[in-house]
């Protein structure tokens, strides 16, 4: 096994009787930070291992999704640090343009003011003031969780360095003609009064109405269906499929648009599905993205009929009405004219809402800034296709390609005041000048800067290299770029991940921002339901940490983390993880009180008992398993492996089997004490990345080392002992069978029973003392009468149960159980002997029946043996 390189002082052998997370966690974390364990040195010759934190919003607080993701990242970086890497977990926060502006505007509203009362400069200053006083509370909560981030390197997407990076890449993209300004359809929030990105749109099923309206007159008429009747005022065509025979006579003709004095053309376009509805669709290019594309293909005018607050701006009777008021009024007017052919209410359909204020978003034609993503997206796709970047799990690659291969140009401008202002100036004679970070903007009468700011995803897309000092070629950038792995949810694969890929490859000369993209699922409640305030199932992880400790929350989350799969979590599971932490504590405390030590070399295998060799063999296999699971991002499997090794094999078996050795003292106790110390040392180091607090306390107490944070990660020494594993497996089988028998007899765990153990000729003889101690089996004395005899693993355990059980009642019970087992056997044999059944039954069903038959045979043999041992009446 690995040497304990951090040992400094003699181990302390006393621990408090109970583990109190609240008293341990805070001081431990402060000590780690003070000693600089989480900092990264770009001058180090160690190999780098870099992960960036998906920057939480400055307005945010720690939720279960954060706790889940941070647990996984922290586990990876803690392990790599122990393996000898120069690890950098880069922390920071996102300025969260629209969310932060909304927070401060709400504060102003309480004062009876709006941002316009302050003006832009004063409002932005107010936001900075809010950040200094109230923003970033999540940083303290991350410390509660145990995040091992390099706090001295904390960055903010609006700080000076990152702002310079944003302006630099904007200028570079602009000069390369990859940024342009154009009028297009965007997602518009009439409440926030800004364009919003696709990721800021939440879709939900709303009850609306579907109305079918007749356009035109007589033979020159057709019917269209819509859920947004108010937009008909902006229709500039009706579209049909070119091959639709029903409407070929109308293509190219003008038809009357109801409620207006306008006529509009009928155009033929392959976008229309002739099988859907009537096969005719209204075309409103200024208020629908698909209609806009049709309008571009047919040179249709773009007629906007709503203002920025979604109020109708045209056609007298409806002018000034809110869009929803106008919808009802227009349908009523159409009904009065006999234009309504059909109405369906309620009509449930998917509707987009602003994720910030929940207002229904409005597709709107607007003059905005755009990134031409074609060549950037091509490079982002090729990086994965060529193997430069691995996506894990691999089945997520298809979703990635589906996105980047079909990416539309990206609207990057937002009508906000908080954010990176677009570095473009307009002159009095229509001049447009893009200004880089080291350039002076034009001055003079009539010159002014664009009022919009950039989409938050624009700056967060630079995160893997802007946080390292880009555009300067800093030592940090040279050392820690590209990132080793990105750990993030599959839900932002299309948004943040794709943008980082595009910008990283573009800005860093074709070097992708990370080697691996490890995708995880979403945290859900214990029933698998999405957590939502409306469902009343949202959990504050801080509450669970207060009650059960941070380790319990972390272990629960890690144990549920299968790659790319959603994670259900409930309080019962956190409580169970808390019991696991307490079990580690109590078992280690017992071990320390009974001679467990890391002092001196590990004894030679020839000096060890089979039990000692067995646990070391299992230990090394566990090290190998855990390493393999880490490399495959199988957090659930590695957590399970550690749980079962610690609880089942170390505590429930090795410690119990070794108690007689410890109690006897002497050389055997010394050897087993050193073996147990080795096992605990390695086990605590293996557990540390997932449960850092309890393992730090126990490991430093056991070894006297400075900190497990900087201890060596265990290595598989290659030690295996198949014979010892087989021998202990027989011991376990004997103990398990006798325990089951005792339980069937209704005996209490602590109740002592006289027994004769016939172990001659087996490897069990050396374990008789341990078997007797664990099973509470007393030596046979005078008058011993074997009332029950259990043949197991080549040995026989005869028990004297006289006076402890009602023999006649036990015979009746066993006879009843025997009849049930024989009935089960007969039924299974009947099905397996039925050729017709076997011909039709699936293989898995037949296999289950064969398993039932084997179990019935085993039960019959066991019960018959038990009956044979009962005294005759």
Tab-separated table of C-alpha atoms in Angstrom, residues 44-448:
chain	number	residue	atom	x	y	z
A	44	UNK	CA	4.496	24.404	-10.365
A	45	UNK	CA	6.059	21.571	-12.341
A	46	UNK	CA	3.197	19.271	-11.397
A	47	UNK	CA	0.865	18.328	-14.254
A	48	UNK	CA	-2.173	20.648	-14.354
A	49	UNK	CA	-5.753	19.653	-13.665
A	50	UNK	CA	-8.248	22.427	-14.328
A	51	UNK	CA	-11.992	22.719	-13.856
A	52	UNK	CA	-14.023	25.909	-14.012
A	53	UNK	CA	-17.082	26.373	-11.880
A	54	UNK	CA	-20.230	26.908	-13.937
A	55	UNK	CA	-20.507	30.495	-12.656
A	56	UNK	CA	-23.611	30.914	-10.504
A	57	UNK	CA	-25.630	34.099	-10.824
A	58	UNK	CA	-24.593	36.888	-8.482
A	59	UNK	CA	-28.264	36.975	-7.431
A	60	UNK	CA	-28.325	33.271	-6.639
A	61	UNK	CA	-28.185	31.121	-3.546
A	62	UNK	CA	-27.125	27.515	-3.200
A	63	UNK	CA	-29.832	25.135	-4.418
A	64	UNK	CA	-29.725	21.357	-4.711
A	65	UNK	CA	-28.600	21.566	-8.333
A	66	UNK	CA	-25.562	23.593	-7.290
A	67	UNK	CA	-24.844	21.270	-4.363
A	68	UNK	CA	-25.017	18.256	-6.676
A	69	UNK	CA	-22.748	19.673	-9.356
A	70	UNK	CA	-20.271	21.146	-6.877
A	71	UNK	CA	-20.015	17.833	-5.027
A	72	UNK	CA	-18.982	16.048	-8.217
A	73	UNK	CA	-16.445	18.716	-9.208
A	74	UNK	CA	-15.006	18.872	-5.709
A	75	UNK	CA	-14.609	15.099	-5.597
A	76	UNK	CA	-12.694	15.137	-8.893
A	77	UNK	CA	-10.363	17.965	-7.893
A	78	UNK	CA	-9.695	16.624	-4.388
A	79	UNK	CA	-8.702	13.246	-5.836
A	80	UNK	CA	-6.446	14.804	-8.473
A	81	UNK	CA	-4.794	17.004	-5.846
A	82	UNK	CA	-4.036	13.868	-3.820
A	83	UNK	CA	-2.676	12.217	-6.976
A	84	UNK	CA	-0.049	14.944	-7.320
A	85	UNK	CA	-1.635	17.290	-9.848
A	86	UNK	CA	-1.535	21.082	-9.659
A	87	UNK	CA	-5.274	21.478	-9.400
A	88	UNK	CA	-7.217	24.609	-10.189
A	89	UNK	CA	-10.911	24.737	-9.506
A	90	UNK	CA	-11.682	28.209	-10.840
A	91	UNK	CA	-14.417	30.047	-8.911
A	92	UNK	CA	-16.461	33.077	-9.886
A	93	UNK	CA	-19.892	34.490	-10.533
A	94	UNK	CA	-21.920	35.654	-13.488
A	95	UNK	CA	-23.299	39.197	-13.528
A	96	UNK	CA	-26.666	37.749	-14.687
A	97	UNK	CA	-27.788	40.829	-16.600
A	98	UNK	CA	-31.551	40.582	-16.646
A	99	UNK	CA	-31.896	38.850	-13.263
A	100	UNK	CA	-29.712	41.375	-11.456
A	101	UNK	CA	-31.335	44.359	-13.143
A	102	UNK	CA	-34.749	43.043	-12.087
A	103	UNK	CA	-33.611	42.701	-8.459
A	104	UNK	CA	-32.356	46.281	-8.269
A	105	UNK	CA	-35.367	47.647	-10.135
A	106	UNK	CA	-37.639	45.995	-7.580
A	107	UNK	CA	-35.683	47.699	-4.809
A	108	UNK	CA	-36.105	51.039	-6.561
A	109	UNK	CA	-39.821	50.421	-6.972
A	110	UNK	CA	-40.125	50.165	-3.181
A	111	UNK	CA	-38.735	53.715	-3.098
A	112	UNK	CA	-41.248	54.827	-5.714
A	113	UNK	CA	-38.540	55.178	-8.370
A	114	UNK	CA	-37.540	53.571	-11.654
A	115	UNK	CA	-34.136	53.251	-13.284
A	116	UNK	CA	-35.083	56.111	-15.589
A	117	UNK	CA	-35.362	58.386	-12.571
A	118	UNK	CA	-31.702	57.650	-11.785
A	119	UNK	CA	-30.353	57.572	-15.325
A	120	UNK	CA	-28.046	54.933	-16.737
A	121	UNK	CA	-24.799	55.830	-14.981
A	122	UNK	CA	-26.365	56.195	-11.537
A	123	UNK	CA	-28.412	53.023	-11.992
A	124	UNK	CA	-25.335	50.969	-12.898
A	125	UNK	CA	-23.579	52.405	-9.842
A	126	UNK	CA	-26.580	51.324	-7.761
A	127	UNK	CA	-26.246	47.775	-9.096
A	128	UNK	CA	-22.559	47.668	-8.148
A	129	UNK	CA	-23.542	48.875	-4.688
A	130	UNK	CA	-26.141	46.105	-4.425
A	131	UNK	CA	-23.512	43.514	-5.447
A	132	UNK	CA	-21.114	44.746	-2.784
A	133	UNK	CA	-23.761	44.610	-0.057
A	134	UNK	CA	-26.041	41.722	-0.998
A	135	UNK	CA	-24.688	39.879	-4.019
A	136	UNK	CA	-22.641	36.747	-3.910
A	137	UNK	CA	-24.086	35.125	-0.794
A	138	UNK	CA	-23.645	31.839	-2.617
A	139	UNK	CA	-19.876	32.056	-1.991
A	140	UNK	CA	-20.396	31.541	1.745
A	141	UNK	CA	-22.805	28.700	1.052
A	142	UNK	CA	-20.241	27.016	-1.196
A	143	UNK	CA	-17.840	27.043	1.741
A	144	UNK	CA	-20.497	25.340	3.851
A	145	UNK	CA	-20.614	22.552	1.283
A	146	UNK	CA	-16.818	22.199	1.326
A	147	UNK	CA	-16.006	23.501	-2.176
A	148	UNK	CA	-12.237	23.385	-2.605
A	149	UNK	CA	-11.980	26.324	-5.000
A	150	UNK	CA	-9.030	28.682	-5.417
A	151	UNK	CA	-10.644	31.660	-3.694
A	152	UNK	CA	-7.782	34.060	-4.448
A	153	UNK	CA	-8.581	33.641	-8.154
A	154	UNK	CA	-12.305	34.381	-7.842
A	155	UNK	CA	-13.585	36.245	-10.904
A	156	UNK	CA	-16.721	38.137	-11.866
A	157	UNK	CA	-17.906	38.475	-15.448
A	158	UNK	CA	-18.081	42.268	-15.077
A	159	UNK	CA	-14.662	42.750	-13.495
A	160	UNK	CA	-12.013	44.717	-15.359
A	161	UNK	CA	-10.092	41.792	-16.785
A	162	UNK	CA	-13.104	39.912	-18.069
A	163	UNK	CA	-14.598	43.110	-19.479
A	164	UNK	CA	-11.401	43.587	-21.475
A	165	UNK	CA	-11.723	40.019	-22.765
A	166	UNK	CA	-15.319	40.656	-23.844
A	167	UNK	CA	-14.403	43.827	-25.728
A	168	UNK	CA	-11.419	42.090	-27.347
A	169	UNK	CA	-13.372	39.171	-28.733
A	170	UNK	CA	-16.255	41.391	-29.858
A	171	UNK	CA	-13.793	43.499	-31.846
A	172	UNK	CA	-12.103	40.406	-33.291
A	173	UNK	CA	-15.427	38.875	-34.356
A	174	UNK	CA	-16.582	42.210	-35.788
A	175	UNK	CA	-13.397	42.655	-37.808
A	176	UNK	CA	-13.705	39.082	-39.080
A	177	UNK	CA	-17.280	39.874	-40.170
A	178	UNK	CA	-18.679	37.328	-37.741
A	179	UNK	CA	-20.706	39.975	-35.877
A	180	UNK	CA	-23.333	42.020	-37.705
A	181	UNK	CA	-26.438	44.100	-37.053
A	182	UNK	CA	-29.741	43.129	-38.641
A	183	UNK	CA	-33.490	43.113	-38.217
A	184	UNK	CA	-34.694	39.650	-37.237
A	185	UNK	CA	-37.315	37.909	-35.107
A	186	UNK	CA	-36.233	37.532	-31.480
A	187	UNK	CA	-37.755	36.399	-28.181
A	188	UNK	CA	-39.073	39.567	-26.548
A	189	UNK	CA	-40.251	40.030	-22.967
A	190	UNK	CA	-42.894	42.795	-22.805
A	191	UNK	CA	-42.294	43.070	-19.053
A	192	UNK	CA	-38.479	43.148	-18.971
A	193	UNK	CA	-38.455	45.111	-22.264
A	194	UNK	CA	-35.522	43.206	-23.737
A	195	UNK	CA	-34.633	40.443	-26.096
A	196	UNK	CA	-33.930	37.197	-24.214
A	197	UNK	CA	-32.020	34.091	-25.187
A	198	UNK	CA	-33.609	30.731	-25.908
A	199	UNK	CA	-32.415	29.411	-22.550
A	200	UNK	CA	-34.285	32.214	-20.787
A	201	UNK	CA	-37.561	31.013	-22.296
A	202	UNK	CA	-39.506	28.444	-20.276
A	203	UNK	CA	-42.188	26.501	-22.106
A	204	UNK	CA	-45.339	25.289	-20.410
A	205	UNK	CA	-48.736	24.058	-21.525
A	206	UNK	CA	-51.264	26.899	-21.348
A	207	UNK	CA	-54.993	26.873	-22.009
A	208	UNK	CA	-55.726	29.117	-24.970
A	209	UNK	CA	-58.047	29.087	-27.948
A	210	UNK	CA	-57.780	27.872	-31.529
A	211	UNK	CA	-59.916	29.814	-33.972
A	212	UNK	CA	-60.402	29.078	-37.670
A	213	UNK	CA	-60.883	32.205	-39.782
A	214	UNK	CA	-62.053	32.507	-43.392
A	215	UNK	CA	-59.950	34.872	-45.500
A	216	UNK	CA	-61.204	36.104	-48.876
A	217	UNK	CA	-64.575	35.688	-50.536
A	218	UNK	CA	-66.435	32.872	-52.309
A	219	UNK	CA	-64.278	30.566	-54.417
A	220	UNK	CA	-61.325	32.817	-53.709
A	221	UNK	CA	-61.376	32.099	-49.995
A	222	UNK	CA	-59.569	29.774	-47.641
A	223	UNK	CA	-59.501	29.018	-43.928
A	224	UNK	CA	-56.544	29.475	-41.561
A	225	UNK	CA	-56.329	28.458	-37.895
A	226	UNK	CA	-54.485	30.424	-35.226
A	227	UNK	CA	-54.005	30.665	-31.461
A	228	UNK	CA	-52.950	34.328	-31.805
A	229	UNK	CA	-55.768	36.074	-33.606
A	230	UNK	CA	-54.400	39.498	-32.631
A	231	UNK	CA	-51.445	39.051	-35.025
A	232	UNK	CA	-53.727	38.813	-38.076
A	233	UNK	CA	-53.592	42.597	-38.256
A	234	UNK	CA	-49.945	42.132	-39.317
A	235	UNK	CA	-50.551	39.374	-41.891
A	236	UNK	CA	-48.923	40.066	-45.242
A	237	UNK	CA	-49.723	36.735	-46.971
A	238	UNK	CA	-51.338	33.316	-46.729
A	239	UNK	CA	-49.052	30.367	-47.559
A	240	UNK	CA	-49.942	26.956	-49.004
A	241	UNK	CA	-47.802	24.044	-50.181
A	242	UNK	CA	-46.872	24.222	-53.897
A	243	UNK	CA	-48.228	20.705	-54.529
A	244	UNK	CA	-51.555	21.203	-52.736
A	245	UNK	CA	-54.165	20.845	-55.487
A	246	UNK	CA	-56.844	22.509	-53.335
A	247	UNK	CA	-55.192	25.886	-53.537
A	248	UNK	CA	-53.261	25.923	-56.811
A	249	UNK	CA	-55.882	28.212	-58.359
A	250	UNK	CA	-55.274	30.778	-55.619
A	251	UNK	CA	-51.461	30.935	-55.688
A	252	UNK	CA	-50.422	34.371	-56.856
A	253	UNK	CA	-53.841	35.910	-56.282
A	254	UNK	CA	-54.741	38.642	-53.779
A	255	UNK	CA	-57.385	37.936	-51.150
A	256	UNK	CA	-59.141	40.227	-48.700
A	257	UNK	CA	-57.697	40.361	-45.182
A	258	UNK	CA	-60.664	40.559	-42.765
A	259	UNK	CA	-61.184	43.639	-40.564
A	260	UNK	CA	-58.785	45.683	-42.714
A	261	UNK	CA	-58.819	47.474	-46.023
A	262	UNK	CA	-55.857	45.447	-47.256
A	263	UNK	CA	-55.485	42.532	-49.644
A	264	UNK	CA	-52.670	40.009	-49.259
A	265	UNK	CA	-51.194	37.453	-51.674
A	266	UNK	CA	-51.424	33.675	-51.534
A	267	UNK	CA	-47.887	32.272	-51.824
A	268	UNK	CA	-46.611	28.730	-52.310
A	269	UNK	CA	-43.960	27.601	-49.845
A	270	UNK	CA	-42.617	24.145	-48.999
A	271	UNK	CA	-42.531	25.016	-45.281
A	272	UNK	CA	-46.309	24.485	-45.153
A	273	UNK	CA	-47.501	21.012	-44.174
A	274	UNK	CA	-50.528	20.240	-46.371
A	275	UNK	CA	-51.621	17.492	-43.963
A	276	UNK	CA	-51.824	19.808	-40.952
A	277	UNK	CA	-55.105	21.642	-40.360
A	278	UNK	CA	-56.505	23.170	-43.516
A	279	UNK	CA	-53.120	23.195	-45.246
A	280	UNK	CA	-53.154	27.022	-45.317
A	281	UNK	CA	-51.314	29.249	-42.852
A	282	UNK	CA	-51.394	32.966	-42.182
A	283	UNK	CA	-48.037	34.680	-42.590
A	284	UNK	CA	-47.090	37.422	-40.106
A	285	UNK	CA	-43.380	38.057	-40.757
A	286	UNK	CA	-42.942	40.657	-37.991
A	287	UNK	CA	-44.359	38.417	-35.260
A	288	UNK	CA	-43.313	34.804	-35.958
A	289	UNK	CA	-39.861	33.338	-36.748
A	290	UNK	CA	-41.123	30.823	-39.317
A	291	UNK	CA	-43.291	33.458	-40.952
A	292	UNK	CA	-40.283	35.780	-41.093
A	293	UNK	CA	-38.368	33.138	-43.074
A	294	UNK	CA	-41.312	32.702	-45.451
A	295	UNK	CA	-41.474	36.481	-45.802
A	296	UNK	CA	-37.782	36.640	-46.699
A	297	UNK	CA	-38.223	34.011	-49.395
A	298	UNK	CA	-41.187	35.822	-50.953
A	299	UNK	CA	-40.151	39.454	-50.397
A	300	UNK	CA	-43.120	40.114	-48.131
A	301	UNK	CA	-43.324	43.329	-46.110
A	302	UNK	CA	-42.769	43.144	-42.340
A	303	UNK	CA	-45.705	44.824	-40.656
A	304	UNK	CA	-45.278	45.246	-36.888
A	305	UNK	CA	-48.605	45.688	-35.088
A	306	UNK	CA	-47.425	45.782	-31.432
A	307	UNK	CA	-45.069	48.006	-29.490
A	308	UNK	CA	-42.425	46.905	-26.988
A	309	UNK	CA	-45.080	46.398	-24.296
A	310	UNK	CA	-47.210	44.180	-26.599
A	311	UNK	CA	-49.839	46.886	-27.101
A	312	UNK	CA	-51.574	47.075	-30.501
A	313	UNK	CA	-50.365	50.053	-32.523
A	314	UNK	CA	-52.509	49.833	-35.686
A	315	UNK	CA	-56.125	49.766	-36.844
A	316	UNK	CA	-58.325	52.168	-34.911
A	317	UNK	CA	-60.811	49.894	-33.085
A	318	UNK	CA	-58.034	47.827	-31.541
A	319	UNK	CA	-55.272	50.395	-31.199
A	320	UNK	CA	-54.076	50.795	-27.609
A	321	UNK	CA	-55.333	47.385	-26.474
A	322	UNK	CA	-53.034	44.909	-24.761
A	323	UNK	CA	-52.421	41.830	-26.930
A	324	UNK	CA	-54.713	39.603	-24.845
A	325	UNK	CA	-57.480	42.237	-24.796
A	326	UNK	CA	-57.069	42.638	-28.541
A	327	UNK	CA	-57.319	38.883	-29.074
A	328	UNK	CA	-60.810	38.737	-27.562
A	329	UNK	CA	-61.930	41.920	-29.342
A	330	UNK	CA	-60.690	40.741	-32.739
A	331	UNK	CA	-62.327	37.309	-32.413
A	332	UNK	CA	-65.586	39.028	-31.467
A	333	UNK	CA	-65.342	41.322	-34.495
A	334	UNK	CA	-64.602	38.393	-36.807
A	335	UNK	CA	-67.513	36.457	-35.341
A	336	UNK	CA	-69.798	39.423	-36.016
A	337	UNK	CA	-68.724	39.381	-39.674
A	338	UNK	CA	-69.298	35.633	-39.951
A	339	UNK	CA	-65.626	34.949	-40.478
A	340	UNK	CA	-65.193	32.449	-37.639
A	341	UNK	CA	-65.537	28.933	-39.048
A	342	UNK	CA	-64.626	27.039	-35.835
A	343	UNK	CA	-63.554	27.748	-32.279
A	344	UNK	CA	-61.897	25.389	-29.817
A	345	UNK	CA	-61.679	26.303	-26.125
A	346	UNK	CA	-59.756	25.464	-24.101
A	347	UNK	CA	-56.970	24.612	-26.484
A	348	UNK	CA	-53.880	23.456	-24.616
A	349	UNK	CA	-50.608	24.276	-26.337
A	350	UNK	CA	-46.981	25.002	-25.466
A	351	UNK	CA	-46.294	28.661	-24.768
A	352	UNK	CA	-42.973	30.350	-24.026
A	353	UNK	CA	-42.591	32.450	-20.855
A	354	UNK	CA	-39.808	34.681	-19.603
A	355	UNK	CA	-37.901	32.643	-17.029
A	356	UNK	CA	-37.400	35.758	-14.892
A	357	UNK	CA	-40.852	37.322	-14.678
A	358	UNK	CA	-43.039	34.523	-16.170
A	359	UNK	CA	-44.563	36.897	-18.759
A	360	UNK	CA	-45.576	35.267	-22.038
A	361	UNK	CA	-42.812	36.070	-24.503
A	362	UNK	CA	-43.609	37.744	-27.814
A	363	UNK	CA	-41.776	36.936	-31.056
A	364	UNK	CA	-40.852	40.397	-32.326
A	365	UNK	CA	-39.055	41.846	-35.302
A	366	UNK	CA	-36.214	43.933	-33.965
A	367	UNK	CA	-32.910	45.482	-34.982
A	368	UNK	CA	-30.291	43.553	-32.995
A	369	UNK	CA	-26.651	42.479	-33.009
A	370	UNK	CA	-25.932	38.914	-34.118
A	371	UNK	CA	-23.054	36.422	-34.207
A	372	UNK	CA	-22.703	34.537	-37.488
A	373	UNK	CA	-22.288	31.104	-35.937
A	374	UNK	CA	-21.820	28.968	-39.061
A	375	UNK	CA	-17.998	28.626	-39.073
A	376	UNK	CA	-17.813	28.712	-35.271
A	377	UNK	CA	-20.396	25.946	-34.886
A	378	UNK	CA	-18.660	23.886	-37.580
A	379	UNK	CA	-15.433	24.004	-35.589
A	380	UNK	CA	-17.294	23.126	-32.361
A	381	UNK	CA	-18.811	20.061	-34.017
A	382	UNK	CA	-15.557	18.952	-35.651
A	383	UNK	CA	-13.680	19.122	-32.334
A	384	UNK	CA	-15.924	16.360	-30.990
A	385	UNK	CA	-16.021	14.399	-34.246
A	386	UNK	CA	-12.213	14.444	-34.459
A	387	UNK	CA	-11.826	13.252	-30.870
A	388	UNK	CA	-10.212	16.442	-29.542
A	389	UNK	CA	-13.090	16.676	-27.070
A	390	UNK	CA	-14.871	13.699	-25.514
A	391	UNK	CA	-18.499	13.917	-24.428
A	392	UNK	CA	-19.438	11.678	-21.522
A	393	UNK	CA	-21.682	9.747	-21.605
A	394	UNK	CA	-21.065	9.155	-25.281
A	395	UNK	CA	-24.754	8.826	-26.117
A	396	UNK	CA	-25.079	12.565	-25.476
A	397	UNK	CA	-22.967	13.250	-28.576
A	398	UNK	CA	-26.003	12.966	-30.836
A	399	UNK	CA	-27.811	15.718	-28.930
A	400	UNK	CA	-24.718	17.881	-29.194
A	401	UNK	CA	-24.428	17.384	-32.941
A	402	UNK	CA	-28.155	17.944	-33.446
A	403	UNK	CA	-27.665	21.331	-31.839
A	404	UNK	CA	-24.367	22.646	-33.250
A	405	UNK	CA	-25.059	21.340	-36.741
A	406	UNK	CA	-28.332	23.245	-36.907
A	407	UNK	CA	-27.412	26.377	-34.980
A	408	UNK	CA	-29.052	29.644	-36.019
A	409	UNK	CA	-27.251	32.952	-35.778
A	410	UNK	CA	-27.111	34.152	-32.194
A	411	UNK	CA	-28.801	37.347	-31.046
A	412	UNK	CA	-26.311	38.870	-28.600
A	413	UNK	CA	-27.815	42.304	-27.839
A	414	UNK	CA	-30.038	43.006	-24.845
A	415	UNK	CA	-32.028	46.130	-24.088
A	416	UNK	CA	-30.680	46.467	-20.561
A	417	UNK	CA	-28.397	48.807	-18.655
A	418	UNK	CA	-26.579	46.211	-16.532
A	419	UNK	CA	-24.020	44.259	-18.520
A	420	UNK	CA	-21.187	44.682	-21.003
A	421	UNK	CA	-22.186	47.580	-23.194
A	422	UNK	CA	-21.768	46.939	-26.907
A	423	UNK	CA	-18.492	48.664	-27.962
A	424	UNK	CA	-19.907	50.300	-31.065
A	425	UNK	CA	-20.248	54.045	-31.681
A	426	UNK	CA	-22.531	55.730	-34.223
A	427	UNK	CA	-21.637	58.980	-35.936
A	428	UNK	CA	-23.799	61.891	-37.081
A	429	UNK	CA	-23.568	60.803	-40.722
A	430	UNK	CA	-24.329	57.108	-40.262
A	431	UNK	CA	-20.786	56.071	-39.385
A	432	UNK	CA	-20.333	52.866	-37.356
A	433	UNK	CA	-17.100	52.282	-35.419
A	434	UNK	CA	-16.298	49.197	-33.300
A	435	UNK	CA	-13.772	50.034	-30.594
A	436	UNK	CA	-11.267	47.598	-29.088
A	437	UNK	CA	-10.088	47.703	-25.452
A	438	UNK	CA	-6.940	49.726	-26.259
A	439	UNK	CA	-8.611	52.127	-28.686
A	440	UNK	CA	-10.153	55.519	-28.050
A	441	UNK	CA	-13.820	55.857	-29.024
A	442	UNK	CA	-14.656	58.647	-31.470
A	443	UNK	CA	-15.660	61.963	-29.956
A	444	UNK	CA	-17.417	65.058	-31.165
A	445	UNK	CA	-20.929	66.224	-31.797
A	446	UNK	CA	-23.383	63.541	-32.805
A	447	UNK	CA	-21.276	60.538	-31.777
A	448	UNK	CA	-22.892	58.139	-29.296
